[in-house]
Amino acid sequence: MNIKRAKQEIKNSIRAYLQKDEFGEYQIPAIRQRPILLMGAPGIGKTQIMEQIAGECDLALVAYTITHHTRQSAIGLPFIQEKNYGGAVHSVTEYTMSEIIASVYDKMEASGKREGILFLDEINCVSETLAPAMLQFLQCKSFGNQQVPQGWIIVAAGNPPEYNKSVREFDVVTLDRVKVIPVEADFGVWKEYAYQAGIHGSVISYLDIHRENFYRMETTVDGKRFVTARGWQDLSEMIFAYERQGLEMDQEVIIQYLQHPKVAKDFANYLALYYKYKSDYQVDEILQGTIRPGTLNKLKFAPFDEHMEVVSLLLARLSGNFREVFWQDGYVAKLFELLKRFRKRLEQKVYAELSPAEILRELREKEARDMERKIAAGQNEKGKRRQYRKVAAALEEYERMISGGLETDGTASQREQAFQRVSQAFAAETEELEAQTALALEQLEYAFDFMEAAFGESQEMVVFITELSVNQYAMWFIGENDCPRYYRYNKSLLFENQQASIRRQLDEIRGEMNGQ
């Protein structure tokens, strides 16, 4: 199955394992809660989805790459303990607590969460001395004589033997005690994630044409040559970094991430064309409402792949707009929620001894503690951390704004004055959101103007509408803001049969392009 389906299956299993009866007992006893074993090629996102799952299920997460461990760190160090058996004292070997089990308890204490996920990567690549302990762990949920705490779900990941020489096969006894989920690379699923993660437009558009290069693993006389989803995402980050610094990225840099010479060379050539088309067709001008006759005439005689490049450039810019509006909207919504709490506390007698600035400080510090707990739990989504930092900075600015004479006077009028000052500052945030939304909507309309002028109701328009439809941020934005032309074209162009037919034609054209 693909990684999206695997993620949903893990979430379903976790919810089933954590269901409790009316007495607070887990309905599926721990002995029947099979550890989940993800088996798939490296670099397809097995590890990455675990942070997402922990955040979405509000669980703590402890993650280990088990190949970094020795037998001693996994099961603990031996020590001699004196015990009395049958009236005689005997020296008995005991073990200190497993580092892995101890980290679970540490995570529980730091995050305040009693339930979580223990994730062990590369589970089938352990050393010979550690292999028996891993089999015991999967079969009995324990290291040595120490059990994984109740409420902690075990998820492990491994690579098939063709990808790793160190792989050890599990016996039937072990496999009969785990829930095995095979995972395969799937570009269609990854593309949805790519839009959500803000992957560089050149990567998305290149892979949309050359899907066979999304994931490749080959053995040659010169060794392994490979390209993985992880490699594409890391390359995307570096492309953005090079753009910010005004540096040129060439094949020598690209092959450091795409360790397949042919694919690296092909993408390097494509990236050069991507930048050339971006300059030639002046996408920024198009999204400002300027459509030059020369641009339309040039496109008229351009090949299909050049048409697709222009569409991809438009989509990349629009996607960035939608993504920024989404996070700005979430930031403003969170700030509004906190200011409602601020207003309520200003009116409550229990907070009468606190100044308005002190009340805001308490709210800010509580948000900081909540974020620290989420980070401690292993819920480290970058977008949410960025959103929190913006909220904390705004609250701190509001504190400074109302500090001084206002916080020393507890009268209702002074507290109302403090709230009004904060409200005025918050109004600027909402105005910025409205301006950002209006600009994104305007640019979407200009993009439609250009698409209609350049292509009409063509295959290119189908691709444009389809890509908007699979982009999470685009669909959120269109759902929040009226865009009649999207719905009109979606209805007229994307009936299921017609869409499938056009998609087949596009695949045939791309196949011909790839064969050249």
Coordinates of C-alpha atoms in Angstrom, one line a residue:
M1 CA 0.0 0.0 0.0
N2 CA 1.1 3.6 -0.3
I3 CA 2.3 5.7 2.6
K4 CA -1.0 7.6 2.9
R5 CA -3.0 4.5 3.3
A6 CA -0.3 3.1 5.7
K7 CA -0.6 6.2 7.8
Q8 CA -4.4 5.9 8.0
E9 CA -4.1 2.2 8.9
I10 CA -1.6 3.0 11.7
K11 CA -4.0 5.7 13.1
N12 CA -6.9 3.3 12.9
S13 CA -4.9 0.6 14.8
I14 CA -3.8 3.1 17.5
R15 CA -7.4 4.2 18.0
A16 CA -8.5 0.6 18.3
Y17 CA -5.7 -0.3 20.7
L18 CA -6.4 2.7 23.0
Q19 CA -10.2 2.2 23.2
K20 CA -11.3 1.6 26.8
D21 CA -14.3 0.0 28.4
E22 CA -16.6 1.4 31.1
F23 CA -14.0 0.4 33.7
G24 CA -11.1 2.2 32.1
E25 CA -9.5 -1.0 30.9
Y26 CA -8.2 -1.3 27.3
Q27 CA -10.7 -3.3 25.3
I28 CA -8.0 -5.0 23.4
P29 CA -5.6 -6.4 26.0
A30 CA -1.9 -5.5 25.7
I31 CA -1.0 -9.1 24.7
R32 CA -3.3 -8.8 21.7
Q33 CA -2.1 -5.4 20.6
R34 CA 0.2 -6.5 17.9
P35 CA 3.2 -4.3 17.2
I36 CA 2.9 -2.6 13.9
L37 CA 5.7 -3.4 11.4
L38 CA 6.1 -1.1 8.4
M39 CA 8.2 -2.8 5.7
G40 CA 9.3 -0.8 2.7
A41 CA 12.1 0.7 0.7
P42 CA 14.2 3.4 2.4
G43 CA 13.4 7.1 1.9
I44 CA 9.6 6.8 1.2
G45 CA 8.5 8.5 4.4
K46 CA 8.0 5.8 7.0
T47 CA 9.8 7.7 9.7
Q48 CA 8.3 11.1 8.7
I49 CA 4.6 10.0 9.1
M50 CA 5.2 9.0 12.8
E51 CA 5.5 12.6 13.9
Q52 CA 2.4 13.5 11.9
I53 CA 0.5 10.6 13.5
A54 CA 1.6 11.6 17.0
G55 CA 0.4 15.1 16.5
E56 CA -2.9 14.1 14.9
C57 CA -3.6 11.6 17.6
D58 CA -2.2 13.8 20.4
L59 CA 0.2 11.2 21.6
A60 CA 3.8 11.3 22.9
L61 CA 6.4 9.9 20.5
V62 CA 9.7 8.2 21.3
A63 CA 11.7 7.4 18.2
Y64 CA 14.9 5.4 17.9
T65 CA 17.0 4.1 15.1
I66 CA 17.7 0.7 16.7
T67 CA 21.0 0.1 14.8
H68 CA 22.5 2.8 16.9
H69 CA 22.0 0.6 20.0
T70 CA 24.0 -2.2 21.6
R71 CA 22.6 -5.1 23.6
Q72 CA 23.6 -3.3 26.8
S73 CA 21.8 0.0 26.0
A74 CA 18.7 -1.9 24.8
I75 CA 18.2 -4.3 27.8
G76 CA 20.3 -2.6 30.4
L77 CA 23.6 -3.3 32.2
P78 CA 24.1 -6.3 34.6
F79 CA 24.8 -5.9 38.3
I80 CA 24.9 -8.3 41.2
Q81 CA 22.0 -8.3 43.6
E82 CA 21.9 -10.4 46.9
K83 CA 18.6 -12.3 47.3
N84 CA 17.4 -14.8 49.9
Y85 CA 16.1 -18.1 48.5
G86 CA 14.9 -20.8 51.0
G87 CA 16.8 -19.2 53.8
A88 CA 20.1 -18.9 51.9
V89 CA 21.6 -15.8 50.4
H90 CA 22.5 -16.0 46.7
S91 CA 24.1 -13.6 44.3
V92 CA 21.8 -12.9 41.4
T93 CA 22.4 -11.0 38.2
E94 CA 19.9 -8.2 37.7
Y95 CA 19.8 -5.5 35.0
T96 CA 19.5 -1.8 35.1
M97 CA 16.6 -0.3 33.2
S98 CA 16.8 -0.3 29.4
E99 CA 17.7 3.0 28.0
I100 CA 14.8 2.7 25.6
I101 CA 12.2 1.9 28.3
A102 CA 13.7 4.7 30.5
S103 CA 13.3 7.2 27.6
V104 CA 9.6 6.3 27.5
Y105 CA 9.1 7.2 31.2
D106 CA 11.2 10.3 30.7
K107 CA 8.9 11.3 27.8
M108 CA 5.8 10.7 29.9
E109 CA 7.2 12.9 32.6
A110 CA 8.3 15.7 30.2
S111 CA 5.1 15.7 28.1
G112 CA 2.5 14.9 30.7
K113 CA 1.1 12.2 28.4
R114 CA 0.5 8.7 29.7
E115 CA -0.1 7.2 26.2
G116 CA 2.2 7.3 23.2
I117 CA 4.1 5.6 20.3
L118 CA 7.4 3.9 20.7
F119 CA 8.9 3.9 17.2
L120 CA 11.9 1.8 16.3
D121 CA 13.4 2.2 12.9
E122 CA 15.6 -0.3 11.0
I123 CA 14.3 -3.0 13.3
N124 CA 15.5 -5.9 11.1
C125 CA 19.1 -4.5 10.7
V126 CA 20.3 -5.0 14.3
S127 CA 23.6 -6.6 15.3
E128 CA 23.8 -10.3 15.9
T129 CA 24.1 -9.8 19.7
L130 CA 21.0 -7.5 19.8
A131 CA 18.8 -9.7 17.4
P132 CA 17.4 -12.0 20.2
A133 CA 16.4 -9.0 22.3
M134 CA 14.6 -7.5 19.3
L135 CA 12.7 -10.7 18.7
Q136 CA 11.7 -10.8 22.4
F137 CA 10.7 -7.1 22.2
L138 CA 8.3 -7.8 19.2
Q139 CA 6.9 -10.9 20.8
C140 CA 6.6 -9.8 24.4
K141 CA 6.8 -6.0 24.3
S142 CA 9.7 -6.0 26.7
F143 CA 13.4 -5.5 27.0
G144 CA 14.8 -8.1 29.4
N145 CA 12.4 -8.2 32.3
Q146 CA 11.0 -4.6 31.7
Q147 CA 7.7 -4.1 29.9
V148 CA 6.8 -1.2 27.7
P149 CA 4.2 0.8 29.8
Q150 CA 0.6 0.2 29.0
G151 CA -0.9 2.7 26.6
W152 CA 2.2 2.8 24.5
I153 CA 1.8 1.5 21.0
I154 CA 4.9 -0.2 19.4
V155 CA 5.5 0.7 15.7
A156 CA 8.6 -0.5 14.0
A157 CA 10.0 -0.1 10.5
G158 CA 12.3 -2.1 8.4
N159 CA 13.8 -2.4 4.9
P160 CA 13.4 -5.5 2.6
P161 CA 16.7 -7.5 2.0
E162 CA 17.3 -6.0 -1.5
Y163 CA 17.9 -2.6 0.0
N164 CA 20.1 -3.5 3.0
K165 CA 22.8 -6.2 3.3
S166 CA 22.4 -6.2 7.1
V167 CA 18.7 -7.3 7.1
R168 CA 17.8 -10.3 9.2
E169 CA 14.7 -12.2 8.3
F170 CA 12.0 -12.7 11.0
D171 CA 10.9 -16.2 11.7
V172 CA 7.2 -17.2 11.5
V173 CA 6.9 -17.1 15.3
T174 CA 7.7 -13.4 15.3
L175 CA 5.8 -12.5 12.2
D176 CA 2.7 -14.2 13.7
R177 CA 2.8 -11.7 16.6
V178 CA 3.1 -8.5 14.6
K179 CA 0.9 -6.5 12.2
V180 CA 2.8 -6.2 9.0
I181 CA 2.1 -3.3 6.7
P182 CA 4.0 -3.3 3.4
V183 CA 4.6 0.2 2.0
E184 CA 5.5 1.2 -1.6
A185 CA 6.6 4.5 -3.2
D186 CA 3.6 6.3 -4.8
F187 CA 4.2 9.6 -6.6
G188 CA 0.5 10.6 -6.6
V189 CA 0.3 10.4 -2.8
W190 CA 3.7 12.1 -2.4
K191 CA 2.6 14.9 -4.7
E192 CA -0.3 15.7 -2.3
Y193 CA 2.3 15.9 0.5
A194 CA 4.7 17.9 -1.7
Y195 CA 2.1 20.7 -2.1
Q196 CA 1.4 20.6 1.7
A197 CA 5.1 20.7 2.6
G198 CA 5.9 23.5 0.1
I199 CA 8.3 21.4 -2.1
H200 CA 9.9 23.5 -4.8
G201 CA 7.8 23.9 -8.0
S202 CA 10.5 22.6 -10.2
V203 CA 10.6 19.3 -8.4
I204 CA 6.9 18.8 -8.5
S205 CA 6.6 19.7 -12.2
Y206 CA 9.6 17.6 -13.2
L207 CA 8.3 14.5 -11.4
D208 CA 4.9 15.0 -12.8
I209 CA 6.4 14.5 -16.3
H210 CA 9.1 12.0 -15.3
R211 CA 7.3 9.9 -12.7
E212 CA 9.6 7.0 -13.4
N213 CA 12.4 9.0 -11.7
F214 CA 10.5 9.6 -8.5
Y215 CA 11.9 6.5 -6.9
R216 CA 14.7 4.4 -8.4
M217 CA 17.0 1.8 -6.9
E218 CA 19.5 0.1 -9.3
T219 CA 22.6 -2.0 -8.8
T220 CA 25.3 -1.6 -11.4
V221 CA 28.9 -2.6 -11.8
D222 CA 29.8 0.8 -10.3
G223 CA 27.6 0.2 -7.2
K224 CA 24.2 1.4 -6.1
R225 CA 22.4 4.2 -8.0
F226 CA 19.3 5.5 -6.4
V227 CA 16.8 8.3 -6.1
T228 CA 14.3 8.5 -3.2
A229 CA 11.5 10.7 -2.0
R230 CA 13.7 11.8 0.9
G231 CA 16.4 12.9 -1.7
W232 CA 13.9 15.0 -3.6
Q233 CA 12.6 16.8 -0.5
D234 CA 16.1 17.5 0.8
L235 CA 17.1 18.8 -2.7
S236 CA 14.0 21.0 -2.7
E237 CA 15.2 22.7 0.5
M238 CA 18.6 23.3 -1.0
I239 CA 17.1 24.8 -4.2
F240 CA 15.3 27.3 -2.0
A241 CA 18.5 28.0 -0.1
Y242 CA 20.5 28.6 -3.3
E243 CA 17.7 30.9 -4.6
R244 CA 17.8 33.0 -1.4
Q245 CA 21.6 33.4 -1.8
G246 CA 21.5 34.0 -5.5
L247 CA 23.6 30.9 -6.2
E248 CA 23.3 28.7 -9.3
M249 CA 22.6 25.0 -8.7
D250 CA 24.2 22.6 -11.2
Q251 CA 24.5 18.9 -11.7
E252 CA 27.4 18.5 -9.3
V253 CA 25.2 19.8 -6.5
I254 CA 22.1 17.9 -7.6
I255 CA 23.9 14.5 -7.7
Q256 CA 24.7 14.9 -4.0
Y257 CA 20.9 14.4 -3.4
L258 CA 19.9 12.4 -6.5
Q259 CA 22.5 9.7 -6.4
H260 CA 21.7 8.5 -9.9
P261 CA 23.9 10.3 -12.6
K262 CA 21.3 10.0 -15.4
V263 CA 18.5 11.4 -13.2
A264 CA 20.7 14.1 -11.8
K265 CA 21.8 15.3 -15.2
D266 CA 18.2 15.2 -16.5
F267 CA 16.9 17.3 -13.6
A268 CA 19.8 19.7 -13.9
N269 CA 18.9 20.4 -17.5
Y270 CA 15.2 20.7 -16.5
L271 CA 16.0 23.1 -13.7
A272 CA 17.9 25.4 -16.1
L273 CA 14.8 25.4 -18.5
Y274 CA 12.5 26.0 -15.5
Y275 CA 14.4 29.2 -14.7
K276 CA 14.6 30.2 -18.3
Y277 CA 10.9 29.9 -18.8
K278 CA 10.3 31.7 -15.6
S279 CA 12.3 34.6 -17.0
D280 CA 11.0 34.3 -20.6
Y281 CA 7.3 34.3 -19.7
Q282 CA 7.4 36.8 -16.8
V283 CA 5.2 34.9 -14.5
D284 CA 5.2 37.7 -12.0
E285 CA 3.8 40.1 -14.6
I286 CA 1.1 37.6 -15.5
L287 CA 0.0 37.4 -11.9
Q288 CA -0.1 41.2 -11.8
G289 CA -2.6 41.2 -14.7
T290 CA -0.2 41.9 -17.6
I291 CA -0.6 39.5 -20.5
R292 CA 1.8 40.5 -23.4
P293 CA 0.7 39.5 -27.0
G294 CA 4.3 38.4 -27.6
T295 CA 3.9 35.9 -24.7
L296 CA 0.7 34.4 -26.2
N297 CA 2.2 34.2 -29.6
K298 CA 5.3 32.5 -28.3
L299 CA 3.2 29.9 -26.5
K300 CA 1.2 29.3 -29.6
F301 CA 4.2 27.8 -31.3
A302 CA 5.8 26.3 -28.2
P303 CA 5.8 22.5 -27.6
F304 CA 3.5 20.8 -25.1
D305 CA 6.2 20.4 -22.4
E306 CA 6.8 24.2 -22.6
H307 CA 3.1 24.8 -22.0
M308 CA 3.3 22.5 -19.0
E309 CA 6.2 24.5 -17.6
V310 CA 4.3 27.7 -17.8
V311 CA 1.3 26.1 -16.0
S312 CA 3.7 24.7 -13.4
L313 CA 5.3 28.1 -12.8
L314 CA 1.9 29.6 -12.3
L315 CA 0.8 26.8 -9.9
A316 CA 4.0 27.1 -7.9
R317 CA 3.5 30.8 -7.2
L318 CA -0.2 30.4 -6.5
S319 CA 0.5 27.4 -4.1
G320 CA 2.9 29.5 -2.1
N321 CA 0.3 32.3 -1.8
F322 CA -2.4 29.8 -0.6
R323 CA 0.0 28.3 1.9
E324 CA 1.0 31.7 3.4
V325 CA -2.7 32.7 3.7
F326 CA -3.5 29.4 5.4
W327 CA -0.9 29.9 8.1
Q328 CA -1.6 33.6 8.5
D329 CA -5.3 32.7 9.0
G330 CA -4.4 30.1 11.6
Y331 CA -2.2 32.6 13.4
V332 CA -4.9 35.3 13.4
A333 CA -7.5 32.7 14.6
K334 CA -5.2 31.6 17.5
L335 CA -4.5 35.2 18.5
F336 CA -8.2 36.0 18.4
E337 CA -8.9 33.1 20.7
L338 CA -6.3 34.2 23.2
L339 CA -7.6 37.8 23.1
K340 CA -11.1 36.5 23.9
R341 CA -9.6 34.8 26.9
F342 CA -7.8 38.1 27.8
R343 CA -11.1 40.0 27.7
K344 CA -12.8 37.5 29.8
R345 CA -10.1 37.5 32.5
L346 CA -10.1 41.3 32.6
E347 CA -13.7 41.1 33.8
Q348 CA -13.3 38.3 36.3
K349 CA -12.7 39.1 40.0
V350 CA -10.2 36.3 40.4
Y351 CA -7.8 38.3 38.2
A352 CA -8.5 41.7 39.8
E353 CA -5.1 41.8 41.5
L354 CA -3.3 41.3 38.2
S355 CA -2.6 44.1 35.7
P356 CA -3.7 43.7 32.1
A357 CA 0.0 43.2 31.1
E358 CA 0.4 40.4 33.8
I359 CA -2.8 38.7 32.5
L360 CA -1.3 38.7 29.0
R361 CA 2.0 37.4 30.3
E362 CA 0.2 34.5 32.0
L363 CA -1.6 33.6 28.7
R364 CA 1.7 33.8 26.8
E365 CA 3.5 31.6 29.3
K366 CA 0.7 29.1 29.3
E367 CA 1.0 28.9 25.5
A368 CA 4.8 28.5 25.9
R369 CA 4.2 25.6 28.3
D370 CA 1.7 23.9 25.9
M371 CA 4.2 24.2 23.0
E372 CA 7.0 22.8 25.1
R373 CA 4.9 19.8 26.1
K374 CA 4.1 19.2 22.4
I375 CA 7.7 19.4 21.5
A376 CA 8.6 17.2 24.4
A377 CA 6.0 14.7 23.2
G378 CA 7.7 14.6 19.8
Q379 CA 5.0 16.6 18.0
N380 CA 7.4 18.9 16.1
E381 CA 5.5 20.2 13.0
K382 CA 7.5 23.1 11.6
G383 CA 4.4 25.1 10.6
K384 CA 2.8 25.0 14.0
R385 CA 6.1 26.0 15.7
R386 CA 6.3 29.0 13.4
Q387 CA 2.7 29.9 14.1
Y388 CA 3.4 29.7 17.9
R389 CA 6.4 31.9 17.6
K390 CA 4.4 34.6 15.8
V391 CA 1.6 34.4 18.5
A392 CA 4.2 34.6 21.3
A393 CA 5.8 37.6 19.6
A394 CA 2.5 39.4 19.2
L395 CA 1.5 38.8 22.8
E396 CA 4.8 40.1 24.0
E397 CA 4.4 43.2 21.9
Y398 CA 0.9 43.7 23.4
E399 CA 2.4 43.4 26.9
R400 CA 4.9 46.2 26.2
M401 CA 2.1 48.3 24.6
I402 CA 0.0 48.3 27.8
S403 CA 2.8 48.4 30.3
G404 CA 3.4 51.6 32.3
G405 CA 0.6 53.5 33.9
L406 CA -2.2 51.1 32.8
E407 CA -1.2 48.1 34.8
T408 CA -1.1 50.0 38.1
D409 CA -4.7 51.0 38.0
G410 CA -7.3 48.3 38.5
T411 CA -10.4 50.3 37.5
A412 CA -12.8 49.0 34.9
S413 CA -12.1 52.0 32.6
Q414 CA -8.3 51.5 32.7
R415 CA -8.7 47.8 32.0
E416 CA -11.1 48.6 29.1
Q417 CA -8.6 51.1 27.8
A418 CA -5.9 48.4 27.9
F419 CA -8.1 46.0 25.9
Q420 CA -8.9 48.7 23.3
R421 CA -5.2 49.3 22.7
V422 CA -4.6 45.6 22.2
S423 CA -7.7 45.3 20.0
Q424 CA -6.4 48.1 17.8
A425 CA -3.1 46.4 17.4
F426 CA -4.9 43.1 16.6
A427 CA -7.0 44.9 13.9
A428 CA -3.7 45.5 12.0
E429 CA -3.2 41.7 11.9
T430 CA -6.7 41.1 10.5
E431 CA -6.1 43.8 7.9
E432 CA -2.9 42.1 6.9
L433 CA -4.7 38.8 6.5
E434 CA -7.4 40.4 4.5
A435 CA -4.9 42.1 2.2
Q436 CA -2.9 38.9 1.8
T437 CA -6.2 37.0 1.0
A438 CA -7.3 39.7 -1.5
L439 CA -3.9 39.6 -3.3
A440 CA -3.9 35.8 -3.5
L441 CA -7.5 35.8 -4.9
E442 CA -6.6 38.5 -7.4
Q443 CA -3.6 36.6 -8.6
L444 CA -5.7 33.4 -8.9
E445 CA -8.1 35.4 -11.1
Y446 CA -5.2 36.8 -13.2
A447 CA -3.9 33.2 -13.6
F448 CA -7.3 32.2 -15.0
D449 CA -7.3 35.2 -17.3
F450 CA -4.0 34.1 -18.7
M451 CA -5.0 30.4 -19.0
E452 CA -8.1 31.4 -20.9
A453 CA -6.2 33.7 -23.2
A454 CA -3.3 31.2 -23.8
F455 CA -5.1 27.8 -23.8
G456 CA -8.9 28.1 -23.5
E457 CA -10.7 24.9 -22.5
S458 CA -7.7 22.7 -23.4
Q459 CA -5.6 19.9 -21.9
E460 CA -3.5 22.6 -20.2
M461 CA -6.6 24.0 -18.4
V462 CA -7.5 20.5 -17.3
V463 CA -4.0 20.1 -15.8
F464 CA -4.4 23.5 -14.1
I465 CA -7.7 22.7 -12.5
T466 CA -6.6 19.2 -11.6
E467 CA -3.5 20.4 -9.8
L468 CA -5.5 23.0 -7.9
S469 CA -7.9 20.2 -6.9
V470 CA -5.1 18.0 -5.4
N471 CA -3.5 20.9 -3.5
Q472 CA -4.7 20.9 0.1
Y473 CA -4.0 24.7 0.5
A474 CA -5.6 25.6 -2.8
M475 CA -8.8 23.7 -1.9
W476 CA -8.9 25.3 1.5
F477 CA -8.4 28.8 0.0
I478 CA -11.0 28.2 -2.7
G479 CA -13.4 26.8 -0.1
E480 CA -12.9 30.0 2.0
N481 CA -13.1 32.4 -0.9
D482 CA -15.4 32.5 -3.8
C483 CA -13.8 31.6 -7.1
P484 CA -16.6 31.0 -9.7
R485 CA -14.3 30.2 -12.6
Y486 CA -12.7 27.3 -10.7
Y487 CA -16.1 25.7 -10.1
R488 CA -17.2 26.4 -13.6
Y489 CA -14.2 24.8 -15.2
N490 CA -14.2 22.0 -12.7
K491 CA -17.7 21.1 -13.6
S492 CA -17.3 21.5 -17.4
L493 CA -13.9 19.9 -17.8
L494 CA -13.5 17.3 -15.0
F495 CA -16.4 14.9 -15.4
E496 CA -14.9 11.5 -14.5
N497 CA -14.9 9.9 -17.9
Q498 CA -13.7 13.0 -19.7
Q499 CA -11.0 13.5 -17.1
A500 CA -9.8 9.9 -17.4
S501 CA -9.7 10.2 -21.2
I502 CA -7.6 13.4 -21.1
R503 CA -5.3 12.0 -18.5
R504 CA -4.6 9.0 -20.8
Q505 CA -3.8 11.4 -23.6
L506 CA -1.4 13.3 -21.3
D507 CA 0.3 10.1 -20.2
E508 CA 0.7 9.1 -23.8
I509 CA 2.3 12.5 -24.7
R510 CA 4.6 12.3 -21.6
G511 CA 5.5 8.7 -22.6
E512 CA 6.6 9.9 -26.0
M513 CA 8.5 12.8 -24.4
N514 CA 10.3 10.4 -22.0
G515 CA 11.2 8.1 -24.9
Q516 CA 13.0 10.8 -26.8

